[in-house]
Coordinates of C-alpha atoms in Angstrom, one line a residue:
X1 CA 19.5 49.2 -44.7
X2 CA 17.1 45.7 -45.4
X3 CA 13.7 46.5 -46.7
X4 CA 10.9 45.1 -44.6
X5 CA 8.6 42.5 -46.5
X6 CA 5.2 42.9 -47.8
X7 CA 4.2 39.9 -45.2
X8 CA 5.6 42.0 -42.3
X9 CA 3.9 45.2 -43.4
X10 CA 0.6 43.6 -43.7
X11 CA 0.7 41.4 -40.9
X12 CA 1.7 43.9 -38.9
X13 CA -1.0 46.4 -39.9
X14 CA -3.8 44.0 -39.0
X15 CA -3.0 44.5 -35.8
X16 CA -4.0 48.1 -36.2
X17 CA -7.3 46.8 -37.1
X18 CA -7.6 45.2 -34.3
X19 CA -6.6 48.1 -31.9
X20 CA -9.5 50.4 -33.9
X21 CA -12.0 47.5 -33.1
X22 CA -11.3 47.8 -29.5
X23 CA -10.4 51.5 -29.3
X24 CA -13.9 53.0 -31.3
X25 CA -16.3 50.0 -29.7
X26 CA -15.1 51.4 -26.1
X27 CA -15.1 54.9 -27.1
X28 CA -17.8 55.4 -29.5
X29 CA -20.4 52.8 -28.5
X30 CA -20.0 51.6 -25.1
X31 CA -21.2 54.4 -23.0
X32 CA -24.3 54.5 -25.5
X33 CA -24.7 51.1 -24.7
X34 CA -24.4 51.3 -21.0
X35 CA -27.2 54.3 -21.2
X36 CA -29.2 53.7 -23.9
X37 CA -29.5 49.9 -24.0
X38 CA -29.1 49.2 -20.8
X39 CA -30.4 51.8 -19.0
X40 CA -27.6 52.7 -16.6
X41 CA -27.2 56.7 -15.2
X42 CA -25.3 58.6 -17.4
X43 CA -23.1 60.0 -14.3
X44 CA -22.5 56.4 -13.2
X45 CA -21.6 54.9 -16.5
X46 CA -19.1 57.7 -17.2
X47 CA -17.6 57.4 -13.4
X48 CA -17.0 53.2 -14.3
X49 CA -15.3 54.3 -17.7
X50 CA -13.1 56.9 -16.2
X51 CA -12.0 55.0 -12.5
X52 CA -11.4 51.8 -14.7
X53 CA -8.8 53.3 -16.8
X54 CA -7.4 55.5 -13.7
X55 CA -5.3 52.5 -12.3
X56 CA -3.5 52.7 -15.9
X57 CA -1.7 55.7 -14.6
X58 CA 0.6 53.3 -12.5
X59 CA -0.2 50.1 -14.8
X60 CA 1.3 51.3 -18.1
X61 CA 4.7 52.4 -17.0
X62 CA 5.4 49.5 -15.0
X63 CA 4.0 47.4 -18.1
X64 CA 6.2 49.2 -20.6
X65 CA 9.4 48.7 -18.2
X66 CA 8.4 45.3 -18.1
X67 CA 8.4 45.1 -21.9
X68 CA 11.9 46.8 -21.9
X69 CA 13.4 44.4 -19.7
X70 CA 12.2 41.5 -21.2
X71 CA 14.2 38.5 -22.4
X72 CA 12.3 35.8 -24.6
X73 CA 12.8 33.1 -27.5
X74 CA 9.9 34.7 -29.1
X75 CA 11.4 38.8 -28.8
X76 CA 10.9 41.4 -26.4
X77 CA 7.3 42.5 -27.8
X78 CA 6.0 39.3 -29.5
X79 CA 6.1 37.2 -26.9
X80 CA 3.1 39.3 -25.3
X81 CA 1.4 39.2 -28.6
X82 CA 1.4 35.3 -28.5
X83 CA -0.1 34.7 -25.2
X84 CA -2.2 37.8 -24.0
X85 CA -4.6 38.6 -27.1
X86 CA -7.1 35.6 -26.4
X87 CA -7.9 36.9 -22.8
X88 CA -8.1 40.0 -23.7
X89 CA -10.6 39.3 -26.5
X90 CA -12.8 37.5 -23.9
X91 CA -12.4 40.5 -21.8
X92 CA -13.8 42.4 -24.8
X93 CA -16.8 40.3 -25.7
X94 CA -17.6 40.4 -21.7
X95 CA -18.3 44.0 -21.6
X96 CA -20.9 43.7 -24.0
X97 CA -22.2 40.7 -23.0
X98 CA -24.3 41.7 -19.8
X99 CA -26.2 38.9 -18.3
X100 CA -29.4 39.9 -16.6
X101 CA -30.0 41.3 -13.5
X102 CA -30.5 44.0 -11.0
X103 CA -29.2 47.5 -11.7
X104 CA -26.3 46.7 -9.0
X105 CA -25.4 43.9 -10.8
X106 CA -24.9 45.3 -13.9
X107 CA -23.2 48.2 -12.4
X108 CA -20.6 45.7 -10.8
X109 CA -20.3 43.7 -14.0
X110 CA -19.5 46.4 -16.1
X111 CA -17.3 47.9 -13.5
X112 CA -15.0 44.6 -13.3
X113 CA -15.5 43.8 -17.1
X114 CA -14.4 47.1 -18.1
X115 CA -11.6 47.5 -15.5
X116 CA -10.0 43.9 -16.5
X117 CA -9.8 44.8 -20.0
X118 CA -8.5 48.4 -19.7
X119 CA -5.5 46.5 -18.0
X120 CA -5.3 43.5 -19.8
X121 CA -5.0 45.7 -23.1
X122 CA -2.1 47.3 -22.4
X123 CA -0.1 43.8 -22.3
X124 CA -0.9 44.0 -26.2
X125 CA -0.9 47.7 -26.9
X126 CA 2.5 48.4 -25.6
X127 CA 4.4 45.6 -27.2
X128 CA 2.6 46.3 -30.3
X129 CA 3.3 50.0 -30.6
X130 CA 7.1 49.2 -29.4
X131 CA 7.4 46.3 -32.2
X132 CA 7.0 49.1 -35.0
X133 CA 10.4 50.5 -33.7
X134 CA 12.1 47.2 -33.4
X135 CA 11.2 46.0 -36.8
X136 CA 13.6 48.7 -38.3
X137 CA 15.5 51.3 -37.2
X138 CA 15.2 53.0 -40.3
X139 CA 13.2 56.0 -40.5
X140 CA 11.6 55.5 -43.9
X141 CA 10.3 51.6 -43.2
X142 CA 9.1 52.9 -40.0
X143 CA 7.4 55.8 -42.0
X144 CA 6.1 52.9 -44.8
X145 CA 5.2 50.7 -41.8
X146 CA 3.0 53.7 -40.2
X147 CA 1.1 54.3 -43.6
X148 CA 0.3 50.7 -44.1
X149 CA -1.1 50.8 -40.3
X150 CA -2.9 54.2 -40.8
X151 CA -4.7 52.5 -44.0
X152 CA -5.6 49.4 -42.5
X153 CA -6.9 51.5 -39.3
X154 CA -9.4 53.7 -41.5
X155 CA -10.8 50.0 -42.5
X156 CA -11.5 49.6 -38.9
X157 CA -12.8 53.1 -38.1
X158 CA -15.4 52.9 -41.3
X159 CA -16.5 48.9 -39.9
X160 CA -16.8 50.2 -36.6
X161 CA -18.6 53.6 -36.9
X162 CA -21.1 52.5 -39.9
X163 CA -21.8 49.0 -39.0
X164 CA -21.9 48.4 -35.2
X165 CA -25.6 50.0 -34.9
X166 CA -27.1 48.2 -37.8
X167 CA -25.6 44.9 -36.7
X168 CA -26.6 45.1 -33.3
X169 CA -30.0 45.5 -34.7
X170 CA -29.8 42.7 -37.4
X171 CA -28.6 40.1 -34.2
X172 CA -30.7 41.3 -31.4
X173 CA -34.0 42.7 -33.8
X174 CA -36.0 44.2 -30.7
X175 CA -33.9 43.0 -28.1
X176 CA -30.8 45.5 -28.5
X177 CA -28.9 44.4 -25.3
X178 CA -28.4 40.4 -26.8
X179 CA -27.8 42.0 -30.4
X180 CA -24.9 44.6 -29.0
X181 CA -23.9 41.2 -26.9
X182 CA -23.6 38.9 -30.0
X183 CA -21.4 42.4 -31.8
X184 CA -19.1 42.4 -28.3
X185 CA -18.2 38.3 -28.9
X186 CA -17.5 39.4 -32.9
X187 CA -15.0 42.3 -32.1
X188 CA -13.8 40.0 -29.2
X189 CA -12.7 37.8 -31.8
X190 CA -11.5 40.2 -34.1
X191 CA -9.2 41.9 -31.9
X192 CA -7.8 38.6 -30.3
X193 CA -6.9 37.4 -34.2
X194 CA -5.7 40.2 -35.3
X195 CA -2.8 40.4 -32.5
X196 CA -2.1 36.9 -33.3
X197 CA -1.6 38.2 -36.8
X198 CA 1.2 40.3 -36.0
X199 CA 2.8 37.5 -33.8
X200 CA 2.5 35.1 -36.6
X201 CA 3.5 37.8 -39.8
X202 CA 6.8 39.4 -37.5
X203 CA 8.5 36.1 -36.9
X204 CA 12.0 36.4 -37.2
X205 CA 12.1 39.9 -37.4
X206 CA 12.2 41.2 -33.8
X207 CA 16.1 41.0 -32.4
X208 CA 16.1 38.4 -29.8
X209 CA 18.5 39.4 -26.9
X210 CA 20.5 36.9 -25.6
X211 CA 19.6 36.0 -22.0
X212 CA 23.1 36.7 -20.3
X213 CA 23.4 37.4 -16.6
X214 CA 26.4 39.5 -16.7
X215 CA 24.9 41.7 -19.3
X216 CA 21.8 41.9 -17.6
X217 CA 23.6 43.0 -14.5
X218 CA 24.7 46.4 -16.3
X219 CA 21.5 47.1 -17.9
X220 CA 20.0 50.4 -16.2
X221 CA 17.8 49.8 -13.3
X222 CA 13.9 50.8 -12.9
X223 CA 14.8 53.8 -10.7
X224 CA 17.5 55.1 -13.8
X225 CA 15.1 54.7 -16.3
X226 CA 12.4 56.2 -15.0
X227 CA 14.9 59.2 -14.1
X228 CA 16.1 59.3 -17.8
X229 CA 12.2 59.5 -19.0
X230 CA 11.6 62.3 -16.6
X231 CA 14.3 64.5 -18.3
X232 CA 12.8 63.9 -21.6
X233 CA 10.7 67.4 -22.0
X234 CA 10.0 66.5 -26.0
X235 CA 8.5 63.2 -25.0
X236 CA 6.1 64.9 -22.5
X237 CA 5.1 67.8 -24.7
X238 CA 4.2 65.1 -27.1
X239 CA 2.1 62.8 -24.3
X240 CA 0.4 65.8 -23.3
X241 CA -0.8 66.8 -26.6
X242 CA -1.6 63.6 -27.8
X243 CA -3.8 63.3 -24.6
X244 CA -5.7 66.5 -25.3
X245 CA -6.2 65.1 -29.0
X246 CA -7.4 61.6 -27.4
X247 CA -9.7 63.7 -25.0
X248 CA -10.9 65.6 -28.2
X249 CA -11.4 62.8 -30.4
X250 CA -13.3 60.7 -27.7
X251 CA -15.8 63.2 -26.7
X252 CA -16.9 64.3 -30.0
X253 CA -17.0 60.4 -31.3
X254 CA -19.3 59.6 -28.0
X255 CA -21.0 62.2 -28.6
X256 CA -21.4 61.8 -32.4
X257 CA -24.2 58.9 -31.8
X258 CA -26.3 61.1 -29.5
X259 CA -26.3 64.0 -31.8
X260 CA -26.9 62.0 -35.0
X261 CA -30.0 60.8 -33.1
X262 CA -31.3 63.5 -31.4
X263 CA -29.8 66.6 -33.4
X264 CA -29.7 65.5 -36.9
X265 CA -32.6 62.4 -36.4
X266 CA -30.8 60.2 -38.7
X267 CA -28.0 57.5 -37.3
X268 CA -27.3 56.3 -40.7
X269 CA -25.6 59.8 -41.3
X270 CA -22.8 57.8 -39.5
X271 CA -22.2 55.6 -42.3
X272 CA -21.9 58.7 -44.6
X273 CA -19.6 60.6 -42.1
X274 CA -17.5 57.3 -41.8
X275 CA -16.9 57.2 -45.8
X276 CA -16.1 60.7 -45.7
X277 CA -13.5 60.0 -43.0
X278 CA -12.1 57.0 -44.5
X279 CA -11.8 58.6 -47.8
X280 CA -10.0 61.6 -46.8
X281 CA -7.7 59.9 -44.0
X282 CA -7.0 57.4 -47.0
X283 CA -5.4 60.2 -49.0
X284 CA -3.9 61.6 -46.1
X285 CA -1.8 58.7 -45.5
X286 CA -0.8 58.0 -49.1
X287 CA 0.6 61.3 -49.4
X288 CA 2.0 61.3 -45.7
X289 CA 5.7 61.1 -46.7
X290 CA 5.1 64.0 -49.0
X291 CA 4.0 66.3 -45.8
X292 CA 6.7 64.8 -44.0
X293 CA 9.6 65.5 -46.4
X294 CA 8.4 69.1 -46.7
X295 CA 7.2 69.8 -42.9
X296 CA 8.7 67.2 -40.6
X297 CA 6.6 65.2 -38.2
X298 CA 5.8 67.9 -36.0
X299 CA 5.6 70.4 -38.4
X300 CA 2.7 68.0 -40.3
X301 CA 0.9 67.2 -36.9
X302 CA 0.8 71.3 -36.5
X303 CA -0.4 71.7 -39.9
X304 CA -3.3 68.7 -39.1
X305 CA -4.3 71.1 -36.1
X306 CA -5.2 73.7 -38.1
X307 CA -7.0 71.8 -41.0
X308 CA -9.0 70.2 -37.7
X309 CA -9.8 73.6 -36.2
X310 CA -10.9 74.8 -39.5
X311 CA -13.5 72.3 -39.8
X312 CA -14.5 72.2 -36.5
X313 CA -14.9 76.2 -36.4
X314 CA -16.4 76.3 -39.9
X315 CA -19.4 74.0 -38.5
X316 CA -19.9 75.6 -35.5
X317 CA -20.4 79.2 -37.1
X318 CA -22.9 78.0 -39.6
X319 CA -24.6 75.8 -37.2
X320 CA -24.2 72.8 -39.2
X321 CA -27.1 74.3 -41.4
X322 CA -26.8 72.2 -44.5
X323 CA -25.5 69.0 -45.4
X324 CA -22.6 71.0 -47.9
X325 CA -21.7 72.6 -44.2
X326 CA -21.4 69.0 -42.8
X327 CA -19.6 67.7 -45.8
X328 CA -16.9 70.3 -45.7
X329 CA -16.5 70.5 -42.0
X330 CA -16.1 66.8 -41.9
X331 CA -13.6 67.1 -44.6
X332 CA -11.6 69.6 -43.2
X333 CA -11.5 67.9 -39.9
X334 CA -10.7 64.5 -41.2
X335 CA -8.1 65.9 -43.1
X336 CA -6.1 67.3 -40.3
X337 CA -7.3 64.7 -37.8
X338 CA -5.4 62.2 -40.2
X339 CA -2.1 64.1 -40.5
X340 CA -2.3 64.5 -36.3
X341 CA -3.0 60.0 -36.0
X342 CA -0.3 59.5 -38.7
X343 CA 2.5 61.6 -37.4
X344 CA 2.1 60.8 -33.1
X345 CA 4.3 57.6 -33.4
X346 CA 6.8 59.2 -35.5
X347 CA 7.5 62.0 -33.1
X348 CA 7.4 59.5 -30.5
X349 CA 10.5 57.7 -31.9
X350 CA 12.1 61.1 -32.5
X351 CA 11.4 61.7 -28.7
X352 CA 13.2 58.6 -28.0
X353 CA 16.2 59.6 -30.1
X354 CA 16.4 63.0 -28.1
X355 CA 16.1 60.8 -24.7
X356 CA 18.9 58.7 -25.8
X357 CA 21.3 61.8 -26.9
X358 CA 20.3 63.6 -23.4
X359 CA 20.5 60.4 -21.1
X360 CA 22.6 57.8 -22.6
X361 CA 19.5 55.3 -21.8
X362 CA 17.4 53.4 -24.4
X363 CA 13.6 53.1 -23.1
X364 CA 11.8 51.8 -25.8
X365 CA 8.7 50.3 -24.6
X366 CA 8.6 52.7 -21.8
X367 CA 8.4 55.8 -23.8
X368 CA 5.6 53.8 -26.1
X369 CA 4.1 53.0 -22.8
X370 CA 3.3 57.0 -22.5
X371 CA 1.8 56.8 -25.4
X372 CA -0.5 53.9 -24.7
X373 CA -1.1 55.2 -21.4
X374 CA -2.5 58.7 -23.1
X375 CA -4.6 57.2 -25.4
X376 CA -6.6 55.2 -22.6
X377 CA -6.4 58.0 -20.1
X378 CA -7.7 60.6 -23.3
X379 CA -10.7 58.0 -23.9
X380 CA -11.7 57.4 -20.5
X381 CA -11.6 61.1 -19.4
X382 CA -13.2 61.7 -23.1
X383 CA -16.1 58.7 -22.5
X384 CA -16.9 59.7 -19.0
X385 CA -16.9 63.3 -19.1
X386 CA -20.0 62.9 -21.7
X387 CA -21.7 60.8 -19.4
X388 CA -20.5 63.5 -16.2
X389 CA -21.8 66.4 -18.6
X390 CA -25.2 64.9 -19.2
X391 CA -25.8 64.8 -15.5
X392 CA -25.8 68.8 -16.1
X393 CA -28.8 69.2 -18.5
X394 CA -31.9 67.8 -18.5
X395 CA -31.0 64.3 -20.3
X396 CA -33.4 61.3 -19.9
X397 CA -31.9 57.9 -21.0
X398 CA -33.8 56.2 -24.1
X399 CA -35.9 59.2 -24.6
X400 CA -37.6 60.0 -27.9
X401 CA -36.7 63.3 -28.0
X402 CA -34.5 65.3 -25.7
X403 CA -34.7 69.1 -24.7
X404 CA -32.6 71.9 -26.0
X405 CA -30.0 72.2 -23.5
X406 CA -29.2 68.7 -24.1
X407 CA -29.2 69.0 -27.9
X408 CA -26.8 72.5 -27.4
X409 CA -24.3 70.0 -25.6
X410 CA -24.1 67.6 -28.1
X411 CA -23.4 70.0 -30.9
X412 CA -20.8 72.0 -28.7
X413 CA -19.0 68.7 -28.0
X414 CA -19.1 68.0 -32.1
X415 CA -17.9 70.9 -32.9
X416 CA -16.5 73.7 -30.5
X417 CA -14.7 72.1 -27.7
X418 CA -12.5 69.9 -30.8
X419 CA -11.8 73.2 -32.1
X420 CA -10.6 74.7 -28.6
X421 CA -8.2 71.4 -27.8
X422 CA -6.4 71.3 -31.1
X423 CA -5.7 74.9 -30.7
X424 CA -3.8 73.8 -27.2
X425 CA -2.2 70.7 -29.1
X426 CA -0.8 73.4 -32.0
X427 CA 0.9 75.0 -29.1
X428 CA 2.1 71.8 -27.4
X429 CA 3.8 70.7 -30.9
X430 CA 6.2 73.7 -31.0
X431 CA 8.6 72.5 -28.5
X432 CA 8.3 69.5 -30.5
X433 CA 9.1 71.4 -33.8
X434 CA 12.0 72.9 -31.8
X435 CA 13.5 69.9 -31.4
X436 CA 13.2 68.1 -34.6
X437 CA 15.3 70.8 -36.3
X438 CA 18.0 69.5 -33.8
X439 CA 17.9 66.1 -34.9
X440 CA 20.3 65.8 -37.7
X441 CA 23.0 67.1 -35.5
X442 CA 21.4 64.8 -32.6
X443 CA 22.1 61.5 -34.5
X444 CA 25.3 62.6 -35.7
X445 CA 26.8 63.0 -31.9
X446 CA 25.0 59.7 -31.4
X447 CA 26.8 58.1 -34.2
X448 CA 30.1 59.6 -32.9
X449 CA 29.4 58.2 -29.5
X450 CA 28.9 54.9 -30.8
X451 CA 32.0 54.6 -32.6
X452 CA 33.9 55.9 -29.6
X453 CA 32.5 53.0 -27.5
X454 CA 33.4 50.3 -30.1
X455 CA 36.6 51.6 -30.4
X456 CA 37.4 51.6 -26.6

């Protein structure tokens, strides 16, 4: 099996940096920007984020099916990475560039820009995720590519978490709205350029299907593909557990800025937290192949759930009583979340193999659209839920001090709630682990089917 070049690995991984920039900027700082800086009601801001993503329930599977049926000289996935990144980057910048106006104008601007970004981002994220499987059918090469992407993602995590607020203060001074606008422009440029680098760096590596009407007529229709997808119960389990993971992660990251500001009284600790997370996740990604070799993809996911639960419960029981408690909890949680994040795409590829064995139909991009959809819905529900929950407590936008019920909410969202959700993720991983043990026999049968088909 031909190895992927260093150029391909590095350029593909740079796309993960852009994906993290867009995801974290939206999930961690956008609600904070809307409420604390622009003064938008928390419940209204949360609802806009939620309904902006709601359309993706229909949108993403359609885009996935469209990518699966795309025939282009650029490749099935790379065609989208050539034309969509620039418009997507502009939309991201506009989410933070809010002109002066009435509260109604501000709400309408937020709803339109966020809704467009939620939709257009699918046209780069689904092809980007699908491309990993098309660059190499070899599991080891995919695993290495996943490791590279994970390490680059860590840099994005650290960069966004540590420097968004300082950068907004630097560019805006006393006008944080103007500062966030400048940050939004920078993030939009990074978002667009990172995907263009993927397009450039993977030239000649994606298989190009011949545009043949006779062959296209033999392809399964959308209805057949959707029916096959419905039969893939393993894929459903992975999507559900990843949805739960994204809800918990987004709830925690969205509430984190508030928690550091109001509970701990020091947003500068965000940089410390992100540094701890980056070091721990880097250690995980560099050694991920060892865990997968011993436990498999699904087994590694389950270990990650246990570590994350331990870290969150440790902080909850000791109530973040000291910096040592914080560091210990952060370390365990970061190690666990790194294992979960590092194996979810690999589990999806295993589900693709299972689905092909069960139904005889390949549906790479459609399967990957489920992963993208769960990411976006999880982020939408997580961010929106923080806004809705703030309506149940006496939270006041932009206040210097918040009442105890508000502080309790921020603490629970950063500790107990993620622990409960990871317990559910652990349960959802059990059927995936059961399937994983069947994979050697499944792959052998698929090879026999292909050999018989070629003989015929």
